[in-house]
XYZ file of C-alpha atoms in Angstrom:
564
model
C 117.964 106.832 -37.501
C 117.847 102.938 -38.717
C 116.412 100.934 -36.381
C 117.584 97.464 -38.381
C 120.777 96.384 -37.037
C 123.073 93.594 -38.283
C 123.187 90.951 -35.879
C 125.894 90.466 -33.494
C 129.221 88.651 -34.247
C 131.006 87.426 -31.005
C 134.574 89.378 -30.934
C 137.876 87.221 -30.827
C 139.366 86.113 -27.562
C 142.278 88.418 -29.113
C 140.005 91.127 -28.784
C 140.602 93.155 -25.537
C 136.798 93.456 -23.831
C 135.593 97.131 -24.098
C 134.578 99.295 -20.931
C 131.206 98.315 -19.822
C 130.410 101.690 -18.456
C 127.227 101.793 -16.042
C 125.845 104.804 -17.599
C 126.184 106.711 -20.705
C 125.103 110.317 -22.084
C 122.011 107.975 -23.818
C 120.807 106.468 -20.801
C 119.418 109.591 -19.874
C 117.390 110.017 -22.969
C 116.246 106.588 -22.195
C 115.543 106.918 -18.538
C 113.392 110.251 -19.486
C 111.566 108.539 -21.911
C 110.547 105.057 -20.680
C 110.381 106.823 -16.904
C 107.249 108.974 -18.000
C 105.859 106.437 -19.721
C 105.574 103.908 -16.709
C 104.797 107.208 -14.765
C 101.395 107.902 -16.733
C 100.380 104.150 -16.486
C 100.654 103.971 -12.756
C 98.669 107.537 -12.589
C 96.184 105.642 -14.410
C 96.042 102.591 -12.820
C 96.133 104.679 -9.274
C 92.918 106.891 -10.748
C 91.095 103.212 -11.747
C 91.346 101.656 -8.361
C 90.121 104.527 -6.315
C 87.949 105.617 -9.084
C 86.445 103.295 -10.244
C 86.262 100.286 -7.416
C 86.685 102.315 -4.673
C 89.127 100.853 -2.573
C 90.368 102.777 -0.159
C 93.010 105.541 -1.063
C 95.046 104.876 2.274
C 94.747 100.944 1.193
C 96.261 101.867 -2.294
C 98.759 104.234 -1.314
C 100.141 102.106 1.486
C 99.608 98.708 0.125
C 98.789 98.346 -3.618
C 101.734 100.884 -5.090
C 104.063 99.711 -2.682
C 103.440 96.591 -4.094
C 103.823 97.614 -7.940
C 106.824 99.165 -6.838
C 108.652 95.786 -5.677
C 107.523 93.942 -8.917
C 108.749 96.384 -10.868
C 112.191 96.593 -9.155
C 112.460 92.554 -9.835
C 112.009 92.966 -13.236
C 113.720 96.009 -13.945
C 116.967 94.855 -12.144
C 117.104 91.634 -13.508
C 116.606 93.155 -16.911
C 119.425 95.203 -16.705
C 121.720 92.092 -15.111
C 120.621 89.913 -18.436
C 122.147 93.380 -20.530
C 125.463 93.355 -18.965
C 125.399 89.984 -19.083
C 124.965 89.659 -22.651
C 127.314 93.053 -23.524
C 130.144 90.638 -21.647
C 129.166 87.733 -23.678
C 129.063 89.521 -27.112
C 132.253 92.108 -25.977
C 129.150 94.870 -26.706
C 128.945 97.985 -25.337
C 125.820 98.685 -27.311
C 123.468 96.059 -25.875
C 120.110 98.007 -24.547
C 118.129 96.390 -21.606
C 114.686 95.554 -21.997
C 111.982 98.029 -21.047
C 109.342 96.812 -18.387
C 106.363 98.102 -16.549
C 102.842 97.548 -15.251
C 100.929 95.624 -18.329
C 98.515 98.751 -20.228
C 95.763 96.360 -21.318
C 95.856 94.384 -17.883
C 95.454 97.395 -16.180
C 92.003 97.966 -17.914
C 90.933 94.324 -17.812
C 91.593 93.955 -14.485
C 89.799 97.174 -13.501
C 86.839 96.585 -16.172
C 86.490 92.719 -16.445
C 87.105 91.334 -13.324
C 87.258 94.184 -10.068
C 84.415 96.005 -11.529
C 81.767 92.951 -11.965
C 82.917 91.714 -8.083
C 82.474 95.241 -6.367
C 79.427 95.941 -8.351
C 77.954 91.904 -7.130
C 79.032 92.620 -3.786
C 79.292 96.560 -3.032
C 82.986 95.487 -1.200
C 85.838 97.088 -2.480
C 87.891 94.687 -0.557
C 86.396 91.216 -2.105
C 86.886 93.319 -5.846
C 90.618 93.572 -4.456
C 90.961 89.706 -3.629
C 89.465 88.630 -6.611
C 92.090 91.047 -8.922
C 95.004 89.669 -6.894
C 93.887 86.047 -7.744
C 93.628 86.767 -11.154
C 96.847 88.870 -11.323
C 98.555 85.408 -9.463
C 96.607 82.912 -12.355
C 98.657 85.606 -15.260
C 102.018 85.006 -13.555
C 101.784 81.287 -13.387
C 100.553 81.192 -17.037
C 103.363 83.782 -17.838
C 106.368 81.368 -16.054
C 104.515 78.242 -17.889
C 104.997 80.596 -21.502
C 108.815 80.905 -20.223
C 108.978 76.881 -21.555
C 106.729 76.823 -23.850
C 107.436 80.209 -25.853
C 110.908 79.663 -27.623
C 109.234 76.711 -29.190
C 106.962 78.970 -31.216
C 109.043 81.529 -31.416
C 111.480 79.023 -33.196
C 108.575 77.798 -35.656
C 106.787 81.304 -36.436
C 107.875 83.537 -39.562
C 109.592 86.806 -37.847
C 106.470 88.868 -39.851
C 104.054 87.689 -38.106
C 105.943 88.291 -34.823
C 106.603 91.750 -35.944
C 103.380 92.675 -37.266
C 100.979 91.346 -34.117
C 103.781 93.934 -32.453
C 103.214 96.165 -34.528
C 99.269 96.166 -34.046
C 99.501 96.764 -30.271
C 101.926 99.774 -31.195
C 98.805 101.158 -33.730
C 95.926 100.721 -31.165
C 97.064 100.291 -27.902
C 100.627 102.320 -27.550
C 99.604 104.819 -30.363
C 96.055 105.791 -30.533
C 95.075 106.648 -27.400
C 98.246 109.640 -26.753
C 97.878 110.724 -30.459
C 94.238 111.427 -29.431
C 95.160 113.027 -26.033
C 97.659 115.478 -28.033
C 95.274 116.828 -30.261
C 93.205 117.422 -27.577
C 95.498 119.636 -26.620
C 97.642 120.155 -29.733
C 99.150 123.770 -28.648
C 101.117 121.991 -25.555
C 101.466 118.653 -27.260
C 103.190 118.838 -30.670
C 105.853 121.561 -30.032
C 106.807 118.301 -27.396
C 106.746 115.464 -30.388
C 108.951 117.961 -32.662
C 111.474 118.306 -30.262
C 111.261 114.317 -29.614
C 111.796 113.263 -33.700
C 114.254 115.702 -34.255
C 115.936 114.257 -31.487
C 115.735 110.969 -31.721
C 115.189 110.286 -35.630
C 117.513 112.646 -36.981
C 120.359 112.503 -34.175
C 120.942 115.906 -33.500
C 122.365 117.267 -30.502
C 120.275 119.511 -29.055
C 122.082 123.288 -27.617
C 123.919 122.258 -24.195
C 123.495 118.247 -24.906
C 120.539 118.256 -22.794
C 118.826 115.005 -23.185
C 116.049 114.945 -25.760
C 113.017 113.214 -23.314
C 114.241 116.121 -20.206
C 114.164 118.917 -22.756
C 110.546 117.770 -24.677
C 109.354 117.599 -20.732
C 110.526 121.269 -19.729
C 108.948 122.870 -22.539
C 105.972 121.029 -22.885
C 105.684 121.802 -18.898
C 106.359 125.271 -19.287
C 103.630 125.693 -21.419
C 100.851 123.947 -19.899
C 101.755 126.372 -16.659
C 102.150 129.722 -19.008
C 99.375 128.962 -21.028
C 96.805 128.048 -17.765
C 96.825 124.335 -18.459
C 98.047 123.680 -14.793
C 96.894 124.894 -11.903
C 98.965 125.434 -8.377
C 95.820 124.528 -6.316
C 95.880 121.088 -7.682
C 99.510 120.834 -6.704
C 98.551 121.516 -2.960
C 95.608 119.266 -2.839
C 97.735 116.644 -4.513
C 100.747 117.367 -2.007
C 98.341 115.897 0.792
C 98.579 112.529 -0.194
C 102.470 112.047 0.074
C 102.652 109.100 2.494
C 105.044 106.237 3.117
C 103.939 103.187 2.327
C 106.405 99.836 2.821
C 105.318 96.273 1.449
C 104.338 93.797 3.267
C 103.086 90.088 2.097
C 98.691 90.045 1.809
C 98.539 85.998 1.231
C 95.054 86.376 3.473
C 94.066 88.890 0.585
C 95.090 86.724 -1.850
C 93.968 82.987 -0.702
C 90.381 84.537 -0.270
C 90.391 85.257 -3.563
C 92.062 81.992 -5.044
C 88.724 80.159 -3.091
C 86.982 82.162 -5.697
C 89.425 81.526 -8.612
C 87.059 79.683 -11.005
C 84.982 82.200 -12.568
C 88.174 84.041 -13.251
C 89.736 81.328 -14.794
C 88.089 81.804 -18.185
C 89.201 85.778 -18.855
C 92.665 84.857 -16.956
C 93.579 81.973 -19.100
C 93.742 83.444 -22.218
C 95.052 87.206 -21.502
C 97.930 85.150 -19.756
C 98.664 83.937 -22.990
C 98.465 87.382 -23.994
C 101.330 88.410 -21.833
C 103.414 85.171 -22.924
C 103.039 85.947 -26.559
C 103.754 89.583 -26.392
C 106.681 89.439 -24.351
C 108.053 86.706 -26.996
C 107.380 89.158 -29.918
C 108.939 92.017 -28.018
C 112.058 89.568 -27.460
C 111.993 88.972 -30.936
C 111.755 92.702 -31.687
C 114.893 93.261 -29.905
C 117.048 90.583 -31.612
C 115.817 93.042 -34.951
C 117.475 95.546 -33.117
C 120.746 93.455 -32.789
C 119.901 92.206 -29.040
C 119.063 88.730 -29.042
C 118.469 87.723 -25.283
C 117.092 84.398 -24.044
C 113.199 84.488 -24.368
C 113.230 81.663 -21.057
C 114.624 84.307 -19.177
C 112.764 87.023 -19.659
C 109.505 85.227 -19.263
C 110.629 83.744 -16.117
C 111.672 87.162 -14.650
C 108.130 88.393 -16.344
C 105.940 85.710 -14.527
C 107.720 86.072 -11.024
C 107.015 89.774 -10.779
C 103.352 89.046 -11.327
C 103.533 86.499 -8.538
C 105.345 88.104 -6.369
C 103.175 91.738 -6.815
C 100.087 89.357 -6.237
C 101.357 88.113 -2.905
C 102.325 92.076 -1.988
C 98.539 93.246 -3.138
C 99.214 94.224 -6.429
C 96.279 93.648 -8.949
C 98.491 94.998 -11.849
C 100.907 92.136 -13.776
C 103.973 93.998 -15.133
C 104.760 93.326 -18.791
C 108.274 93.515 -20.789
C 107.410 96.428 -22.164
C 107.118 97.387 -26.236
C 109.314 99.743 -27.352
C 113.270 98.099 -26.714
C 114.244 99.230 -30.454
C 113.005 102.986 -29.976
C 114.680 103.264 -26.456
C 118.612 101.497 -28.075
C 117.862 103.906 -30.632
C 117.604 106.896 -28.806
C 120.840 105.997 -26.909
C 119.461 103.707 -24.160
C 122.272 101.220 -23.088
C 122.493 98.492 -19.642
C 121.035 100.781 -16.538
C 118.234 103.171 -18.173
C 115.342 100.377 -17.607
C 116.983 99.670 -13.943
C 117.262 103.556 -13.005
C 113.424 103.881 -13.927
C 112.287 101.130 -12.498
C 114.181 102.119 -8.957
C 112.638 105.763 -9.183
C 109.525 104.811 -9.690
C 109.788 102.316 -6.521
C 110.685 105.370 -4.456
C 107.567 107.431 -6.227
C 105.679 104.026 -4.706
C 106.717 104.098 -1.407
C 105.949 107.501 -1.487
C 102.877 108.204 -2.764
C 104.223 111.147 -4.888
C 102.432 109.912 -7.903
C 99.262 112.609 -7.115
C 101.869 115.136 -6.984
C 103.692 114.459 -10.000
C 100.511 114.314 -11.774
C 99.743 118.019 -10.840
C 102.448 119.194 -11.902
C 103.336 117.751 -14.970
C 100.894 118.404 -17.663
C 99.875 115.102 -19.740
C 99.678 116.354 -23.242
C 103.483 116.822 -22.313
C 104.172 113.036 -21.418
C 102.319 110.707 -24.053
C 104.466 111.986 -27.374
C 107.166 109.836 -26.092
C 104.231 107.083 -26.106
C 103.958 108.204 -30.159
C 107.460 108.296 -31.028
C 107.521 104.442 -29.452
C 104.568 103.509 -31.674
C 106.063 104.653 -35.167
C 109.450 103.299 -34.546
C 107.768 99.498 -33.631
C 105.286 99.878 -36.125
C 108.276 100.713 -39.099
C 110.670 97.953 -37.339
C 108.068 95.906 -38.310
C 108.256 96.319 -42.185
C 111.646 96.701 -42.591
C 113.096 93.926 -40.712
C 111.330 91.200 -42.628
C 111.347 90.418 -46.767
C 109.044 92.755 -48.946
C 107.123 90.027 -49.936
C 105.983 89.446 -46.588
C 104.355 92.688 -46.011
C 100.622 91.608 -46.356
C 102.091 89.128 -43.387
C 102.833 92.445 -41.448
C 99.180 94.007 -42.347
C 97.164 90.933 -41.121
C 98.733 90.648 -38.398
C 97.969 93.880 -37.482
C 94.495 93.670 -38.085
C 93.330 91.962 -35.031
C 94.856 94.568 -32.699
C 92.766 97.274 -34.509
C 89.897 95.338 -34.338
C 90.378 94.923 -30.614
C 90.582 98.397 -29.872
C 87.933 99.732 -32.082
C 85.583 97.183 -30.538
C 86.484 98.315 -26.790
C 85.897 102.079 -27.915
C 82.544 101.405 -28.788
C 81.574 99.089 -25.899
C 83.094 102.203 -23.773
C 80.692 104.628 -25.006
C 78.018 102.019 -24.396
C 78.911 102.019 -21.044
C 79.151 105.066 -20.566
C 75.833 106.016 -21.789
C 74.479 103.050 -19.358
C 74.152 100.363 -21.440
C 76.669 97.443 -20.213
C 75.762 94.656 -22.930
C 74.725 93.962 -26.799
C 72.281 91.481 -27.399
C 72.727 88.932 -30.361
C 69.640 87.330 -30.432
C 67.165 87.515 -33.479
C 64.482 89.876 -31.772
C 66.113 91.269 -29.292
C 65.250 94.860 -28.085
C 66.280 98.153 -26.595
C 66.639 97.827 -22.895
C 66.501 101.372 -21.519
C 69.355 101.478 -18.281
C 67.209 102.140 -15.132
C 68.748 103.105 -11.684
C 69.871 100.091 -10.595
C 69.641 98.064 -14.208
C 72.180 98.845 -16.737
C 70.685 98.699 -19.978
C 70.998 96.101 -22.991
C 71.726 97.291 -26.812
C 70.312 94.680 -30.346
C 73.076 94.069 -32.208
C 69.928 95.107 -35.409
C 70.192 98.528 -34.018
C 73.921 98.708 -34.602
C 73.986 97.060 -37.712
C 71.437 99.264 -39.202
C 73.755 102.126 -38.203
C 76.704 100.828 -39.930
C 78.544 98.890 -36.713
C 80.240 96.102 -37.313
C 79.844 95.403 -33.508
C 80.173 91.322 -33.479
C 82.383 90.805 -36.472
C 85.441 93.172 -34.803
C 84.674 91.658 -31.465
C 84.900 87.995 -33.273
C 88.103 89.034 -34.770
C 89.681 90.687 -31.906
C 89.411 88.720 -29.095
C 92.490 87.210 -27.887
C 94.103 89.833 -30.789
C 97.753 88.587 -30.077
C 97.858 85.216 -30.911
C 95.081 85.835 -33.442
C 97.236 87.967 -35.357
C 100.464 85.556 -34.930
C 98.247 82.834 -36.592
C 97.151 85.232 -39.382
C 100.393 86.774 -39.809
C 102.182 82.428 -40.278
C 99.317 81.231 -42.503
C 100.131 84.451 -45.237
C 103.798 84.314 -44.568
C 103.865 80.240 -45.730
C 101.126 80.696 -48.309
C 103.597 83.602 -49.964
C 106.560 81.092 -49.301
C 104.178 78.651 -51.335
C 104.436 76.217 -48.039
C 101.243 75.229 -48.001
C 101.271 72.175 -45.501
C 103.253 74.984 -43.105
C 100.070 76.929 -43.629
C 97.552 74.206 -43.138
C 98.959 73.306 -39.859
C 98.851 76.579 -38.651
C 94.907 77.075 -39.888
C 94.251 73.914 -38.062
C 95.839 75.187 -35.011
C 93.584 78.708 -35.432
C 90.839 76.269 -35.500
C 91.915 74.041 -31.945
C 92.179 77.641 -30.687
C 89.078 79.383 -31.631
C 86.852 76.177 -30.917
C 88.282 76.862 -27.093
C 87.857 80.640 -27.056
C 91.517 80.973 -27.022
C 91.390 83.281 -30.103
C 88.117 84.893 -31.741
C 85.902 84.094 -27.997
C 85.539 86.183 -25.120
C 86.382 83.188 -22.696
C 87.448 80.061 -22.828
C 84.908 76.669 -22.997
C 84.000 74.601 -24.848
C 82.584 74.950 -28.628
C 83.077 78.500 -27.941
C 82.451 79.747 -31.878
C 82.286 76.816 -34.368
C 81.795 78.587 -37.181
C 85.516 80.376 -36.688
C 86.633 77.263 -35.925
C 85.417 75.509 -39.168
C 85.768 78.329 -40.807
C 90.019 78.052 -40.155
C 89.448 73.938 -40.964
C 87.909 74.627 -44.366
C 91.365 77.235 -45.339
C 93.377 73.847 -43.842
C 91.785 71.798 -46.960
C 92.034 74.562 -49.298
C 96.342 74.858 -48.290
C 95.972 71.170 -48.757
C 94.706 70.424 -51.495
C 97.214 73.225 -53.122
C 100.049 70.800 -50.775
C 99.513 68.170 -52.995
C 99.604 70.095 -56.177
C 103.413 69.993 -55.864
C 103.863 73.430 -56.115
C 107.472 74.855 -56.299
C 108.503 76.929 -53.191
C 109.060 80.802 -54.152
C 112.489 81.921 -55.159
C 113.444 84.382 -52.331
C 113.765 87.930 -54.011
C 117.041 90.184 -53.433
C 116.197 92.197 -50.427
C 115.424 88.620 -48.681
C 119.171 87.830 -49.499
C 120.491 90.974 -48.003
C 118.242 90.161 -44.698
C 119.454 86.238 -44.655
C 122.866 87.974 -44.456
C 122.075 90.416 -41.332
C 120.202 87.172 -40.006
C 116.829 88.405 -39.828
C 114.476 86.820 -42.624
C 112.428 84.204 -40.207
C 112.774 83.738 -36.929
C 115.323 80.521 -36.575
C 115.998 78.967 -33.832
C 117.765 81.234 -31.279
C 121.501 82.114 -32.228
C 124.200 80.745 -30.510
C 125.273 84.345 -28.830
C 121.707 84.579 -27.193
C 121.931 83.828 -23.716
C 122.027 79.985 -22.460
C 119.039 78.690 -20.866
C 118.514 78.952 -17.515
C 119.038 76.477 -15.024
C 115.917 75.366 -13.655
């Protein structure tokens, strides 16, 4: 199934306006689909906070996933009001609504970087908590500030290297880690991803017209629990923790940790600029698809659920989600986002999430996490000009990088050593009891680690790979002054730790820095060689026609701005 579609064309006031039906046969697929997938992220997230920070289990229950569950009804709802708003606009009835959920990466960062480091400092569970819902707060504010700020470089960035910094977090972070938890249990796993591409790539009805995602669930369930996978005592100890929890506001939660908002400042900063730039590259992923919605509001609705989930006590940001051209083509229309978001509210309130999780075997879930990642990672090469394919790969790149770097600083950690030391005669520091142990960069370099150089590369991967992905886009285009501003902004960016630096300061890595200013002089100096622009080849043509070769300025069936 094609996942390029030609971009809208407004139907004639003649035109009589189709049915706008609530719900469709493909919502269901959808629902499934995007519905497990949020599912497994707030198992996770639950497992990480009592897990690993040790707050309370009545505290998260009652308070933090009653919390997730209101942001997540903000978002999802207004998502699916922007769809029927735009199917009206465009006289559609094939507009999909955007997919959203708890952010993956966030919920590791948040965990990891910043609850971690405060519980461990202070041995309170509570203080970790404040400090995660102050740093949650800083992402949404930075998110809603991205709402004005994004359509200007969305308007003024080449569509490959929006696509292909996509298209990395679908490799590594949306692909890698569920193809690796299949094989780990292959037998349950990939009779579940055949049933899921047949479905969805080849458009087959399957026997009955049961929905493809319900139908790759059942049988993937029904052979973890033939085949001894699942076990019914973990369904009765997990039964035990079905509670009702209701929101209510935790601003004393929250202003004790905005007192202590400074140290955050420097990891919160630049992952909210993270969340900005990847929900403007999803946006732009669904215009590919033939949805072109207004980036302003989606941000805004982004940033406000953060906000709002920080002031409930909800340490998680939620995130459009990746995926919006895998869930329109497996049928997904206005209401599937909205229906998933509003069941797993209920799952929330109720603390059924335990439950769920003992019942429903994982290696049965993530293929649908798979089948996501191929279909963003093709959308990326063939909605943008052959030429610009080495656009796409670099782009990419940094994402990798990213994730291959946090592997191996996980199996540090996990062997007790929490840090790698980069100075010239450093040495093994053995973890103790109480002293986590340090690790010479020499001692991974002489085993064949490229430790520093992937962390270099993949910090702050996103907008890393959107500047990589512009500079080989206009140096292919021959633009070379395009590409020399855009080194020279890599180079404002690293020299604050916005891109290639683990936090953001001052002088953070000059040699990245002047490293980007010496490629500015080099596009230069080829500026002022007068070089003719490149003569767009024939598949460009055919793209320029379905209006997808770079990403211009928002057409004029998007949605209007806001008023603000």
């Amino acid at each position: 199934m094609s996942t390029l579609t030609p971009a809208p064309t407004s139907a004639s006031a003649a035109d009589p306006p189709p049915a706008l039906r609530w719900w469709v046969p493909g919502d269901t697929n959808a629902f499934f689909g995007l519905g497990f997938n949020v599912l497994v992220n707030v198992l996770v997230l639950t497992g990480l906070v009592i897990g690993v920070v040790n707050i309370p289990s009545h505290r998260v229950y009652h308070t933090i996933l009653p919390a997730l569950g209101v942001e997540l009804l903000i978002g999802n709802v207004y998502y699916t009001y922007l769809a029927r708003r735009l199917a009206r606009r465009e006289n559609r009835t094939d507009v999909a609504a955007m997919p959203y959920g708890p952010s993956v990466p966030h919920m590791f960062i948040v965990t990891f970087v910043i609850m971690l480091p405060t519980y461990l400092a202070t041995k309170d569970p509570i203080r970790a908590w404040e400090a995660g819902l102050a740093w949650a707060f800083v992402i949404g504010v930075i998110v809603l500030i991205g709402a004005f700020v994004g359509p200007y470089i969305r308007r003024w960035t080449p569509r490959a290297a929006l696509l292909g910094t996509l298209a990395g977090i679908s490799v590594a972070f949306i692909s890698m880690r569920p193809a690796g938890q299949m094989w780990e249990q292959a037998w349950i796993a990939l009779p579940v991803l055949m049933i899921i591409l047949i479905g969805f790539f080849t458009n087959l009805r399957l026997p009955g017209n049961i929905p493809v995602g319900l139908a790759a669930l059942l049988v993937g369930t029904a052979i973890g629990w033939a085949g001894g996978f699942m076990h019914t005592a973990d369904v009765s100890l997990a039964a035990k923790d079905i509670a009702i929890g209701l929101p209510t506001f935790q601003f004393h939660l929250l202003f004790t940790g905005i007192s202590h908002i400074g140290p955050l400042l420097s990891t919160a900063i630049p992952l909210g600029i993270y969340n900005f730039t990847e929900g403007m590259t999803n946006v732009e992923s669904a215009s590919v698809a033939g949805d072109s919605y207004n980036l302003r509001s989606v941000l805004l609705a982004d940033g406000t659920g953060a906000i709002v989930g920080a002031a409930l006590g909800s340490p998680f940001p939620p995130a459009v989600y990746i995926g919006h051209p895998g869930w329109k083509a497996a049928g997904g229309r206005t209401s599937y986002s909205m229906a998933s978001g509003i069941v797993i509210a209920v799952l929330c309130f109720t603390g059924m999430f335990g439950l769920l999780g003992a019942v429903l075997p994982l290696p049965a879930i993530v293929p649908i996490l798979l089948y996501i990642g191929l279909l963003i990672g093709a959308q990326a090469f063939q909605a943008v000009p052959r030429a610009h394919a080495a656009a796409v790969m670099i782009a990419i790149i940094p994402n990798v990088a990213s994730w291959a770097q946090g592997q191996m600083a996980n199996v540090l950690s996990a062997v007790g050593y929490q840090s790698v030391d980069f100075s010239a005669h450093a040495v093994l520091v053995p973890p103790t009891g109480s002293t986590p142990g340090s690790v010479p960069e020499s001692a991974l370099v002489n085993a064949g680690v490229i430790y520093k150089g992937l962390m270099l590369l993949g910090d702050g991967a996103v907008l890393a790979g959107l500047i990589l992905g512009a500079i080989v886009v206009f140096l292919i285009d021959r633009e070379f002054q395009k590409a020399a501003i855009y080194c020279a902004a890599g180079a404002v960016l690293s020299f604050v730790g916005l891109i290639h630096g683990a936090k953001v300061g001052w002088d953070v890595d000059g040699q990245v820095a002047l490293g980007y200013l010496f490629a500015a002089v080099v596009c230069l100096l080829f500026h002022f060689r007068k070089v003719p622009p490149r003569v767009p080849g024939p598949d460009e043509a055919l793209l320029a026609e379905e209006g997808s070769v770079t990403a211009e300025p928002e057409p004029a069936s998007a949605e209007p701005e806001p008023a603000v």
